[in-house]
CSV table of C-alpha atoms in Angstrom, one decimal:
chain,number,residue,atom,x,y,z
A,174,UNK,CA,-125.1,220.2,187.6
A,175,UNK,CA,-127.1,217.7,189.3
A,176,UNK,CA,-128.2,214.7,189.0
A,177,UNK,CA,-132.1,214.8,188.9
A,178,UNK,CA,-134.5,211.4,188.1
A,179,UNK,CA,-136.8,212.2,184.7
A,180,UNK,CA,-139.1,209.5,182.6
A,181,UNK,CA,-136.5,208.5,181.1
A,182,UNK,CA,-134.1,207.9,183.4
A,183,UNK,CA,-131.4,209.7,185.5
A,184,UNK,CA,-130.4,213.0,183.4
A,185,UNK,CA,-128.1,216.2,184.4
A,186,UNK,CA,-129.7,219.0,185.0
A,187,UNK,CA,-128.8,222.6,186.4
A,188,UNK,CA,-130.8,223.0,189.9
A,189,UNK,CA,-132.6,226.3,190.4
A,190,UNK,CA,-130.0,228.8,190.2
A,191,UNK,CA,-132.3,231.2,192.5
A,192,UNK,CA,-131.7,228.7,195.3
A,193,UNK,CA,-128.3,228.3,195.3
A,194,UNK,CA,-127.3,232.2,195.2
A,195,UNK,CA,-129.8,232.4,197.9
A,196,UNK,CA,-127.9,229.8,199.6
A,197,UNK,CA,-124.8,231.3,199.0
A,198,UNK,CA,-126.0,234.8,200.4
A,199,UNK,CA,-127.1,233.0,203.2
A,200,UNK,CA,-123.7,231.6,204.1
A,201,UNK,CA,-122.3,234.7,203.8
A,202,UNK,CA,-124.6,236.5,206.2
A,203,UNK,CA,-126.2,238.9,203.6
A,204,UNK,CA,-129.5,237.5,203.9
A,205,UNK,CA,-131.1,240.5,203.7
A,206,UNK,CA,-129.6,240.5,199.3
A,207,UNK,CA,-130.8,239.3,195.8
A,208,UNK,CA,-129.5,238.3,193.1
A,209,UNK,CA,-131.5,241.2,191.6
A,210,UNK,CA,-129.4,243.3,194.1
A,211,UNK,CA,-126.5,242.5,192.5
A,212,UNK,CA,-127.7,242.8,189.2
A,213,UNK,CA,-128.9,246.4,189.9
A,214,UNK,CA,-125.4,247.1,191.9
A,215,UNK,CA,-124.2,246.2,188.4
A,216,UNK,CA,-126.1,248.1,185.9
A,217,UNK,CA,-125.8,251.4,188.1
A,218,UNK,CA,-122.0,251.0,188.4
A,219,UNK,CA,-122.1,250.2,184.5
A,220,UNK,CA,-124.2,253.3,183.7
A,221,UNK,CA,-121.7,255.9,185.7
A,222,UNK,CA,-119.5,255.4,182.5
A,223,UNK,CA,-121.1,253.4,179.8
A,224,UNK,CA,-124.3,255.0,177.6
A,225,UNK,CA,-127.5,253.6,179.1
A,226,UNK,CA,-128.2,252.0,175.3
A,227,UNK,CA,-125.2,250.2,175.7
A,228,UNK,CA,-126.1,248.9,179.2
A,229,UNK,CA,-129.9,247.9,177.9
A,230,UNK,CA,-128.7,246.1,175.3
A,231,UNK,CA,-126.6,244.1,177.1
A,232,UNK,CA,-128.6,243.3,179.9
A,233,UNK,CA,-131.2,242.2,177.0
A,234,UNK,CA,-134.2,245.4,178.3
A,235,UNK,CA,-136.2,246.9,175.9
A,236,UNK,CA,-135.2,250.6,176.2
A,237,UNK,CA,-132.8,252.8,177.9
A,238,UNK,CA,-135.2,253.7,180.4
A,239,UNK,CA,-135.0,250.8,182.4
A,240,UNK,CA,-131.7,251.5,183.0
A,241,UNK,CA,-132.1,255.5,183.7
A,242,UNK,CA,-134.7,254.3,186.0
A,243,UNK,CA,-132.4,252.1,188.3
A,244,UNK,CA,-129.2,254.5,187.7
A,245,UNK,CA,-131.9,257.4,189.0
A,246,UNK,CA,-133.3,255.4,192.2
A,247,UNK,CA,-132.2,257.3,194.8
A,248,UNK,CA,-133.2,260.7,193.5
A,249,UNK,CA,-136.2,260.1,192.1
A,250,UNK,CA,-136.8,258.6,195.6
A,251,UNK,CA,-135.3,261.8,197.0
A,252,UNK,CA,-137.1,264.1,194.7
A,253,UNK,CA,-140.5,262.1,196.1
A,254,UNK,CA,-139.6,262.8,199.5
A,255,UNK,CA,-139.0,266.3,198.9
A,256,UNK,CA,-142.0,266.8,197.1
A,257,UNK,CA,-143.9,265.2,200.2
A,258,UNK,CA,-142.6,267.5,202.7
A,259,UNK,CA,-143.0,270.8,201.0
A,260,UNK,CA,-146.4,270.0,199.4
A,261,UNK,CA,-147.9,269.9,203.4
A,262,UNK,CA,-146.3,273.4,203.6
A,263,UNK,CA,-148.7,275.9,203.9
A,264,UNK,CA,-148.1,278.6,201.3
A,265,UNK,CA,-149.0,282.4,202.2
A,266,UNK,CA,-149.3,284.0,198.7
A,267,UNK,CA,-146.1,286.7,198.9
């Protein structure tokens, strides 16, 4: 908490969270992170062994899908790649 000057008078106050992780990361050298990074580092590693309901629920989404989405990333990223690729190949009708 800090210290921060209101109407009123002086009154404690938690700073903007945002700007002290981003601080921290900064410190650390791992500018390049988020605290949403983290987050999602979590959820995925959570949704390797917990049902994706579970996981929404606790990380307050509406539906499961959120959490499918970021547990799937990387292959619906892969699939998209893929897809790019082979769609510029020229079929021959065999």
């Amino acid at each position: 908490m800090s210290e921060r000057v209101v109407k009123a008078g002086v009154n404690k106050q938690p700073t903007n969270l945002r700007a002290k992780v981003n601080k921290l990361l900064s410190k650390a050298g791992l500018d390049w992170a988020t605290a949403n990074t983290f987050e999602d580092s979590l959820i995925i590693h959570l949704a390797k062994n917990v049902d994706h309901d579970v996981v929404a629920d606790l990380f307050g989404f509406s539906s499961r899908k959120v959490v499918t989405d970021k547990y799937n990333g990387n292959l619906m990223q892969l699939s998209d790649a893929l897809n790019g690729v082979y769609s510029r190949i020229k079929t021959t009708g065999y």
